[in-house]
Coordinates of C-alpha atoms in Angstrom, one line a residue:
X176 CA -146.5 223.7 47.8
X177 CA -145.6 226.0 44.9
X178 CA -142.9 228.4 44.0
X179 CA -140.1 226.1 45.3
X180 CA -141.3 226.4 48.9
X181 CA -142.8 223.4 50.6
X182 CA -145.9 223.4 52.7
X183 CA -145.8 223.2 56.5
X184 CA -147.6 222.6 59.7
X185 CA -146.8 223.3 63.4
X186 CA -147.9 220.6 65.9
X187 CA -148.3 222.4 69.2
X188 CA -149.5 221.0 72.5
X189 CA -151.6 222.0 75.4
X190 CA -148.9 220.8 77.7
X191 CA -145.5 219.1 77.7
X192 CA -145.9 215.4 77.0
X193 CA -149.2 215.9 75.3
X194 CA -148.0 213.7 72.4
X195 CA -146.5 216.3 70.0
X196 CA -143.4 214.2 69.2
X197 CA -145.3 211.1 68.3
X198 CA -148.0 213.0 66.4
X199 CA -145.4 214.8 64.4
X200 CA -143.7 211.4 63.6
X201 CA -147.0 209.9 62.7
X202 CA -147.8 212.8 60.3
X203 CA -144.3 212.5 58.8
X204 CA -144.8 208.7 58.2
X205 CA -148.3 209.2 56.7
X206 CA -147.1 211.9 54.3
X207 CA -144.0 210.0 53.1
X208 CA -146.2 207.0 52.4
X209 CA -148.2 209.3 50.1
X210 CA -145.0 209.9 48.2
X211 CA -144.1 213.3 49.6
X212 CA -140.6 214.3 50.6
X213 CA -141.0 215.3 54.2
X214 CA -138.7 216.7 57.0
X215 CA -139.3 217.2 60.7
X216 CA -138.3 220.4 62.5
X217 CA -138.1 221.7 66.1
X218 CA -136.6 225.2 66.5
X219 CA -135.6 224.7 70.1
X220 CA -135.6 221.6 72.1
X221 CA -134.9 221.0 75.8
X222 CA -133.8 217.4 76.4
X223 CA -131.1 215.1 77.7
X224 CA -132.0 212.5 75.2
X225 CA -129.9 213.4 72.2
X226 CA -128.4 211.8 69.1
X227 CA -125.4 212.4 66.8
X228 CA -126.0 212.9 63.1
X229 CA -123.6 211.6 60.4
X230 CA -122.0 215.0 60.1
X231 CA -121.3 215.0 63.8
X232 CA -124.1 217.3 65.0
X233 CA -126.0 216.7 68.3
X234 CA -129.8 217.0 68.0
X235 CA -132.7 215.8 70.1
X236 CA -133.5 212.1 69.7
X237 CA -137.1 212.9 69.0
X238 CA -136.1 214.7 65.9
X239 CA -133.9 211.8 64.8
X240 CA -136.8 209.5 65.3
X241 CA -139.1 211.8 63.3
X242 CA -136.5 211.9 60.5
X243 CA -136.6 208.1 60.5
X244 CA -140.4 208.3 60.3
X245 CA -139.9 210.6 57.3
X246 CA -137.3 208.2 55.8
X247 CA -134.7 210.9 55.6
X248 CA -131.2 211.3 57.2
X249 CA -131.4 213.6 60.3
X250 CA -129.4 216.8 60.2
X251 CA -128.7 219.8 62.5
X252 CA -131.2 221.8 60.4
X253 CA -134.0 219.8 62.0
X254 CA -133.2 220.9 65.5
X255 CA -130.9 224.0 65.4
X256 CA -131.1 224.8 69.2
X257 CA -130.8 222.1 71.8
X258 CA -130.8 222.9 75.6
X259 CA -129.3 220.2 77.8
X260 CA -130.1 220.8 81.5
X261 CA -127.3 220.6 83.9
X262 CA -129.4 221.5 87.0
X263 CA -132.6 223.3 87.9
X264 CA -131.4 226.7 86.6
X265 CA -128.8 226.2 83.9
X266 CA -128.4 224.4 80.6
X267 CA -125.8 223.8 78.0
X268 CA -126.7 225.5 74.7
X269 CA -126.1 223.5 71.6
X270 CA -126.4 225.5 68.4
X271 CA -126.4 223.8 65.0
X272 CA -125.2 220.6 66.7
X273 CA -122.3 222.1 68.6
X274 CA -122.1 223.3 72.2
X275 CA -121.6 227.0 72.5
X276 CA -121.7 227.5 76.3
X277 CA -123.6 227.2 79.6
X278 CA -126.4 229.6 80.4
X279 CA -128.9 230.2 83.2
X280 CA -132.6 230.1 82.4
X281 CA -132.8 233.8 83.0
X282 CA -129.9 234.5 80.7
X283 CA -131.4 232.4 77.9
X284 CA -135.1 233.4 78.1
X285 CA -134.7 237.0 79.2
X286 CA -132.5 239.4 81.1
X287 CA -128.9 238.8 81.9
X288 CA -127.1 236.1 83.7
X289 CA -125.0 233.0 83.0
X290 CA -121.8 232.7 81.1
X291 CA -123.3 233.5 77.7
X292 CA -121.2 232.8 74.6
X293 CA -120.9 236.3 73.3
X294 CA -122.9 239.3 74.6
X295 CA -126.4 238.5 75.8
X296 CA -129.0 240.7 74.1
X297 CA -131.9 242.4 75.9
X298 CA -134.6 239.8 75.9
X299 CA -132.2 236.9 76.4
X300 CA -130.0 234.7 74.2
X301 CA -133.1 233.0 72.9
X302 CA -134.1 236.2 71.0
X303 CA -130.7 236.3 69.3
X304 CA -131.2 232.8 68.0
X305 CA -134.5 233.5 66.2
X306 CA -132.8 234.4 62.9
X307 CA -130.7 231.2 62.6
X308 CA -133.7 229.1 63.6
X309 CA -135.8 230.6 60.8
X310 CA -133.0 230.2 58.3
X311 CA -132.9 226.5 59.0
X312 CA -136.7 226.2 58.6
X313 CA -136.6 228.1 55.3
X314 CA -133.7 225.9 54.0
X315 CA -135.8 222.8 54.8
X316 CA -138.9 224.3 53.1
X317 CA -136.8 225.0 50.0
X318 CA -135.8 221.3 49.8
X319 CA -138.8 219.4 51.0
X320 CA -142.4 219.1 49.9
X321 CA -143.5 219.6 53.5
X322 CA -141.9 220.4 56.8
X323 CA -143.8 219.2 60.0
X324 CA -142.7 221.4 62.9
X325 CA -143.0 220.4 66.6
X326 CA -143.7 223.0 69.2
X327 CA -142.4 222.9 72.8
X328 CA -144.5 222.9 76.0
X329 CA -147.5 225.0 75.3
X330 CA -147.9 228.0 72.9
X331 CA -149.8 229.8 75.7
X332 CA -146.8 230.2 77.9
X333 CA -147.4 234.0 78.0
X334 CA -144.3 234.7 80.0
X335 CA -142.1 233.4 77.2
X336 CA -144.0 234.6 74.1
X337 CA -142.0 237.8 73.5
X338 CA -138.8 235.8 72.6
X339 CA -140.5 232.5 71.4
X340 CA -138.5 230.6 68.8
X341 CA -140.4 227.3 68.8
X342 CA -144.1 227.9 69.0
X343 CA -146.2 230.8 67.8
X344 CA -143.1 232.9 67.0
X345 CA -142.1 230.4 64.4
X346 CA -145.7 230.0 63.2
X347 CA -146.2 233.7 62.8
X348 CA -142.9 234.3 61.0
X349 CA -143.4 231.4 58.6
X350 CA -147.2 231.7 58.3
X351 CA -147.7 228.1 59.4
X352 CA -151.0 226.7 60.3
X353 CA -151.2 225.3 63.8
X354 CA -152.9 222.1 65.2
X355 CA -153.0 221.9 69.0
X356 CA -152.6 218.4 70.5
X357 CA -154.2 217.6 73.9
X358 CA -153.8 214.4 76.0
X359 CA -157.3 213.4 77.0
X360 CA -156.0 210.6 79.2
X361 CA -154.9 213.3 81.7
X362 CA -158.4 214.8 81.8
X363 CA -159.5 218.4 81.2
X364 CA -158.7 218.4 77.5
X365 CA -161.6 220.7 76.5
X366 CA -160.5 223.4 79.0
X367 CA -156.9 223.0 77.8
X368 CA -158.0 223.5 74.2
X369 CA -160.2 226.5 75.0
X370 CA -157.7 228.1 77.4
X371 CA -154.7 227.6 75.1
X372 CA -156.6 229.4 72.3
X373 CA -158.0 232.2 74.5
X374 CA -154.6 233.1 75.9
X375 CA -153.1 233.8 72.4
X376 CA -153.1 237.2 70.7
X377 CA -155.5 237.8 67.8
X378 CA -152.6 237.4 65.4
X379 CA -151.5 234.1 66.9
X380 CA -155.1 232.8 67.1
X381 CA -155.5 233.4 63.4
X382 CA -153.1 230.6 62.7
X383 CA -154.6 228.1 65.2
X384 CA -156.7 226.0 62.8
X385 CA -158.0 223.4 65.2
X386 CA -157.3 220.5 67.6
X387 CA -156.2 216.9 67.8
X388 CA -157.3 214.7 70.7
X389 CA -154.6 212.2 71.7
X390 CA -154.8 209.0 73.9
X391 CA -158.6 208.5 73.9
X392 CA -160.0 205.4 75.5
X393 CA -163.6 204.4 74.8
X394 CA -166.4 205.2 72.4
X395 CA -165.7 208.3 70.3
X396 CA -169.5 208.9 70.0
X397 CA -169.5 209.9 73.7
X398 CA -166.9 212.5 73.0
X399 CA -168.6 214.1 70.0
X400 CA -171.0 216.4 71.8
X401 CA -168.1 218.0 73.6
X402 CA -166.2 218.4 70.3
X403 CA -169.3 220.2 68.9
X404 CA -169.5 222.5 71.9
X405 CA -165.8 223.2 71.5
X406 CA -166.4 224.2 67.9
X407 CA -169.2 226.5 69.0
X408 CA -167.0 228.2 71.6
X409 CA -163.9 228.6 69.4
X410 CA -165.0 228.3 65.8
X411 CA -162.3 225.6 65.3
X412 CA -162.8 222.0 64.4
X413 CA -161.1 218.9 65.8
X414 CA -159.1 217.1 63.1
X415 CA -159.1 213.7 64.8
X416 CA -159.4 211.6 67.9
X417 CA -156.4 209.3 68.2
X418 CA -156.9 206.2 70.4
X419 CA -154.6 205.2 73.2
X420 CA -152.0 203.0 71.6
X421 CA -150.2 200.3 73.6
X422 CA -146.7 199.1 72.8
X423 CA -145.2 202.2 71.3
X424 CA -141.6 202.5 72.6
X425 CA -140.9 205.7 70.7
X426 CA -138.1 208.1 71.7
X427 CA -139.3 211.0 73.9
X428 CA -137.6 214.1 75.1
X429 CA -139.5 215.8 78.0
X430 CA -139.6 212.9 80.4
X431 CA -138.9 209.3 81.0
X432 CA -141.3 206.7 79.8
X433 CA -140.7 205.0 83.2
X434 CA -141.6 205.3 86.8
X435 CA -139.3 204.4 89.6
X436 CA -139.9 200.8 90.8
X437 CA -141.8 200.2 87.6
X438 CA -140.9 198.4 84.4
X439 CA -140.1 200.3 81.2
X440 CA -143.6 201.3 80.1
X441 CA -145.0 199.9 76.9
X442 CA -142.1 197.4 76.3
X443 CA -142.9 194.4 74.2
X444 CA -144.8 191.7 76.1
X445 CA -143.6 188.3 74.9
X446 CA -142.7 185.1 76.7
X447 CA -139.0 184.2 77.1
X448 CA -137.4 181.8 74.6
X449 CA -135.6 179.9 77.4
X450 CA -136.7 178.8 80.8
X451 CA -135.9 182.0 82.6
X452 CA -136.5 185.7 82.3
X453 CA -133.6 188.1 82.6
X454 CA -134.0 191.0 85.0
X455 CA -132.3 194.3 84.2
X456 CA -132.1 197.1 86.8
X457 CA -131.1 200.6 85.6
X458 CA -129.9 203.1 88.2
X459 CA -132.1 206.2 87.8
X460 CA -129.2 208.6 88.3
X461 CA -129.7 212.4 88.4
X462 CA -129.7 214.2 85.0
X463 CA -130.0 210.8 83.3
X464 CA -129.3 211.1 79.5
X465 CA -130.1 208.8 76.7
X466 CA -132.2 206.4 78.8
X467 CA -133.3 205.0 75.4
X468 CA -130.1 202.9 75.5
X469 CA -132.0 200.2 77.3
X470 CA -135.0 200.2 74.9
X471 CA -133.3 197.5 72.8
X472 CA -133.0 195.3 75.9
X473 CA -136.7 195.9 76.8
X474 CA -137.6 194.8 73.2
X475 CA -136.1 191.3 73.8
X476 CA -138.7 188.7 74.7
X477 CA -138.2 187.7 78.3
X478 CA -136.1 190.7 79.3
X479 CA -137.6 192.8 82.1
X480 CA -136.2 196.3 82.5
X481 CA -136.7 198.4 85.6
X482 CA -135.4 201.8 86.7
X483 CA -134.5 201.7 90.4
X484 CA -133.2 204.0 93.1
X485 CA -132.6 201.6 96.1
X486 CA -129.8 199.1 96.7
X487 CA -132.3 196.3 97.6
X488 CA -133.7 196.5 94.1
X489 CA -130.3 195.4 92.7
X490 CA -130.3 192.1 94.7
X491 CA -132.3 190.0 92.2
X492 CA -131.1 191.8 89.1
X493 CA -129.2 189.7 86.5
X494 CA -127.7 192.9 85.0
X495 CA -127.3 196.4 86.4
X496 CA -126.9 199.3 84.0
X497 CA -125.4 202.6 85.2
X498 CA -126.6 204.9 82.3
X499 CA -125.4 208.1 80.9
X500 CA -125.8 211.4 82.8
X501 CA -125.2 215.1 82.2
X502 CA -123.7 215.2 85.8
X503 CA -121.3 212.4 86.4
X504 CA -120.0 213.8 89.7
X505 CA -123.6 214.5 90.9
X506 CA -124.5 210.9 89.9
X507 CA -121.5 209.5 91.9
X508 CA -122.7 211.4 95.0
X509 CA -126.2 210.1 94.5
X510 CA -125.0 206.5 94.1
X511 CA -123.1 206.8 97.4
X512 CA -125.9 208.5 99.3
X513 CA -128.4 205.9 98.2
X514 CA -126.1 202.9 99.1
X515 CA -126.1 201.9 95.4
X516 CA -122.3 202.4 95.2
X517 CA -121.7 199.7 97.8
X518 CA -124.2 197.4 96.1
X519 CA -122.4 197.8 92.8
X520 CA -119.1 197.0 94.5
X521 CA -120.5 193.9 96.0
X522 CA -121.8 192.8 92.6
X523 CA -118.5 193.3 91.0
X524 CA -116.7 191.3 93.7
X525 CA -119.2 188.5 93.2
X526 CA -118.8 188.5 89.4
X527 CA -122.3 189.6 88.8
X528 CA -122.8 191.7 85.6
X529 CA -122.7 195.5 85.6
X530 CA -122.7 197.8 82.5
X531 CA -121.7 201.4 82.6
X532 CA -122.6 203.6 79.6
X533 CA -121.0 207.1 79.0
X534 CA -121.4 208.9 82.3
X535 CA -122.1 205.6 84.0
X536 CA -118.8 204.2 82.5
X537 CA -117.0 207.3 83.9
X538 CA -118.5 206.7 87.4
X539 CA -117.2 203.1 87.4
X540 CA -113.7 204.3 86.9
X541 CA -111.0 205.1 89.5
X542 CA -110.8 208.8 89.3
X543 CA -112.5 211.8 87.6
X544 CA -110.9 215.2 87.1
X545 CA -113.6 217.6 86.3
X546 CA -113.1 221.4 85.9
X547 CA -115.7 221.6 83.1
X548 CA -119.1 220.0 84.0
X549 CA -119.3 220.1 87.8
X550 CA -116.0 222.0 88.4
X551 CA -115.5 219.7 91.4
X552 CA -111.8 219.0 90.6
X553 CA -110.5 215.5 91.4
X554 CA -113.2 213.1 92.6
X555 CA -112.8 209.4 93.3
X556 CA -114.9 207.0 91.1
X557 CA -116.3 203.7 92.2
X558 CA -113.0 201.9 91.3
X559 CA -114.6 199.0 89.5
X560 CA -112.7 199.7 86.2
X561 CA -109.1 200.7 85.6
X562 CA -110.0 204.0 84.0
X563 CA -109.2 207.7 84.8
X564 CA -111.4 210.4 83.2
X565 CA -110.5 214.0 82.6
X566 CA -113.2 216.4 81.4
X567 CA -112.2 218.5 78.4
X568 CA -113.8 221.7 77.1
X569 CA -114.4 220.2 73.7
X570 CA -117.3 217.7 73.4
X571 CA -116.7 214.4 71.6
X572 CA -119.5 213.9 69.1
X573 CA -119.0 210.8 67.0
X574 CA -120.6 207.8 65.2
X575 CA -118.1 205.0 65.9
X576 CA -118.3 201.6 64.3
X577 CA -116.4 198.6 65.7
X578 CA -116.5 195.1 66.9
X579 CA -117.1 193.4 70.3
X580 CA -117.8 189.8 71.3
X581 CA -117.2 188.8 67.7
X582 CA -120.0 191.1 66.4
X583 CA -120.2 194.3 64.5
X584 CA -121.3 197.3 66.6
X585 CA -122.5 200.8 65.7
X586 CA -123.0 203.5 68.3
X587 CA -122.7 207.2 68.9
X588 CA -120.7 209.3 71.4
X589 CA -121.7 212.5 73.3
X590 CA -119.3 213.3 76.2
X591 CA -116.8 215.8 77.5
X592 CA -114.9 213.2 79.5
X593 CA -111.8 211.7 78.0
X594 CA -111.1 208.2 79.3
X595 CA -107.6 206.9 80.0
X596 CA -108.1 203.2 80.0
X597 CA -105.2 201.5 82.0
X598 CA -106.1 197.9 81.9
X599 CA -108.8 195.3 81.5
X600 CA -110.0 193.8 78.2
X601 CA -110.8 196.2 75.4
X602 CA -114.6 196.8 75.0
X603 CA -116.0 199.4 72.6
X604 CA -113.2 201.9 73.3
X605 CA -113.8 201.2 77.0
X606 CA -112.9 198.1 78.9
X607 CA -114.1 195.0 80.7
X608 CA -112.9 193.5 84.0
X609 CA -114.7 190.2 84.8
X610 CA -118.4 190.9 84.6
X611 CA -118.1 194.7 84.7
X612 CA -118.2 196.4 81.3
X613 CA -117.8 200.1 80.5
X614 CA -118.1 202.1 77.3
X615 CA -118.8 205.7 76.1
X616 CA -120.9 204.3 73.2
X617 CA -124.6 205.0 73.3
X618 CA -126.9 202.9 71.1
X619 CA -124.6 199.9 70.9
X620 CA -127.3 197.5 72.1
X621 CA -129.4 198.3 69.0
X622 CA -126.9 196.2 67.0
X623 CA -128.8 192.9 67.1
X624 CA -125.9 190.4 66.9
X625 CA -123.9 192.2 69.5
X626 CA -126.9 192.5 71.8
X627 CA -127.5 188.8 71.6
X628 CA -123.9 188.0 72.3
X629 CA -123.8 190.4 75.2
X630 CA -127.0 188.9 76.7
X631 CA -125.4 185.4 76.4
X632 CA -122.4 186.7 78.4
X633 CA -124.7 188.2 81.0
X634 CA -126.8 185.0 81.2
X635 CA -123.7 182.9 81.8
X636 CA -122.4 185.1 84.5
X637 CA -125.9 185.4 86.2
X638 CA -126.4 181.6 86.0
X639 CA -129.7 182.0 84.3
X640 CA -131.4 179.7 81.7
X641 CA -132.3 182.7 79.6
X642 CA -132.0 182.4 75.8
X643 CA -131.9 185.5 73.6
X644 CA -134.5 185.3 70.8
X645 CA -132.7 184.4 67.6
X646 CA -134.7 186.8 65.3
X647 CA -135.3 190.0 67.3
X648 CA -134.5 193.0 65.0
X649 CA -134.6 196.3 66.8
X650 CA -134.6 198.2 63.5
X651 CA -137.6 196.2 62.3
X652 CA -139.5 196.8 65.5
X653 CA -138.8 200.5 65.3
X654 CA -140.1 200.6 61.7
X655 CA -143.2 198.7 62.8
X656 CA -143.8 201.3 65.5
X657 CA -143.4 204.2 63.1
X658 CA -145.8 202.5 60.7
X659 CA -148.3 202.2 63.6
X660 CA -148.0 206.0 64.2
X661 CA -148.7 206.6 60.5
X662 CA -151.7 204.3 60.7
X663 CA -153.1 206.2 63.7
X664 CA -153.0 209.4 61.6
X665 CA -154.4 207.8 58.5
X666 CA -157.2 205.9 60.2
X667 CA -158.3 208.4 62.9
X668 CA -157.5 211.9 61.6
X669 CA -159.1 213.9 58.8
X670 CA -156.1 213.5 56.5
X671 CA -157.7 215.5 53.6
X672 CA -158.2 218.5 55.9
X673 CA -154.7 218.1 57.3
X674 CA -153.2 218.0 53.8
X675 CA -155.1 221.2 52.9
X676 CA -153.7 222.9 55.9
X677 CA -150.2 221.8 55.0
X678 CA -150.6 223.0 51.4
X679 CA -152.7 226.1 51.8
X680 CA -152.2 227.3 55.4
X681 CA -154.8 228.2 58.1
X682 CA -158.2 229.1 56.8
X683 CA -159.2 232.7 56.7
X684 CA -161.7 234.2 59.1
X685 CA -161.0 232.1 62.2
X686 CA -162.9 233.8 65.0
X687 CA -161.1 235.5 67.9
X688 CA -161.6 233.9 71.3
X689 CA -161.4 236.4 74.2
X690 CA -159.7 237.6 76.2
X691 CA -156.5 237.0 74.2
X692 CA -152.9 237.5 75.4
X693 CA -152.4 240.0 78.2

């Protein structure tokens, strides 16, 4: 960390969801507790779980969480390219926090196709974005003592290596050492470590310093012979074995921390304060975005949150949430096909609570005019709120602050739909009719006073004897979770060796593992 340029490290993974995001956050928290000024970075992110920075830029929520772990304000520099899937083959491209167009996977990763903003270059739009991605990384390294970079998927995706701007492409250009994370809970972690290394070119392999085992259950001494053999095969050490940690509700990007007909995984287990629990059902709509909106509910003692896809699962729910989605029209069709639309209408008629957030709010309205997202034209909504929505080309990205139910509320907005509210009681720039609420604001339930007031309203309408805990602080819980991630690194990783990597880079003379990249 000399010459005005901070040190760095790339945390890669053997697969998606290997634990790159949480390991990166843990390293950030460990380093900041040592007194270093640290920033997270991910050159390219594919996620529907996003966040709005204070300057109005949209980035992945994982990078916002990592910035919180580093105790710095998140900025667009930390995630310059964000891809928001709109279907199996296309995504919205967000560059430096602003949407620049829709593109097919073929058009982005290679070849031509899609409605690219500007002329697509040979090798795809991704190749064109390499220079701005590296400029962001260099700007961070000129400001911070250390930049901890997160990879995407696997660095051994040989079909994408030529235009890579997030894994070994970044590591090679910035001369960053690489630690590869593997999820041993899935099994096959030794083969994943070996195979990942052996499919990289000699130049890429020279930066892969070693491995980090994640989610281990049991006696580490039983694992050590395998780690010794892995060293013998690759010439690379394992920098730590992180135990499986329960109760970490940390933002992710590659997939939901839920399974249908299952509760939100790893939510806080605590008895209810009152006589009853409160049951929350979240409709698992297609292209669900910002599913973390319900994390604050799951953190409340006695609140049970489930993601559901069948109407009968709404029957015993005290609150139904229709969450955000990148495809409001598609979500409407899904709700109708599944019979959930009729179930929601029955709930509204009976005065039973329903909350729509962002795309879910739009779906609860009377009519949607969409020539932007789905290009479906005029589509009837569910008619539960007096709202008409018109999709505009410009995306609203904002960090609103307001008041509802007598409490201060903070949130963030990410939407193309413009709501024309034609009645009901005002509610966070949306409206309320009876026990049906709708708002474009994500994150509002993280405001503790408002969340408690809202749960009291839900409890009264549902006829439950549930009592919100008087002292639950979502912000405090999040800080405790981030400290636990820092503890995992500090207690179970070789921090001296990691610090040397960050400061000095990959050690010289790392052996080549054949066969290498094709």
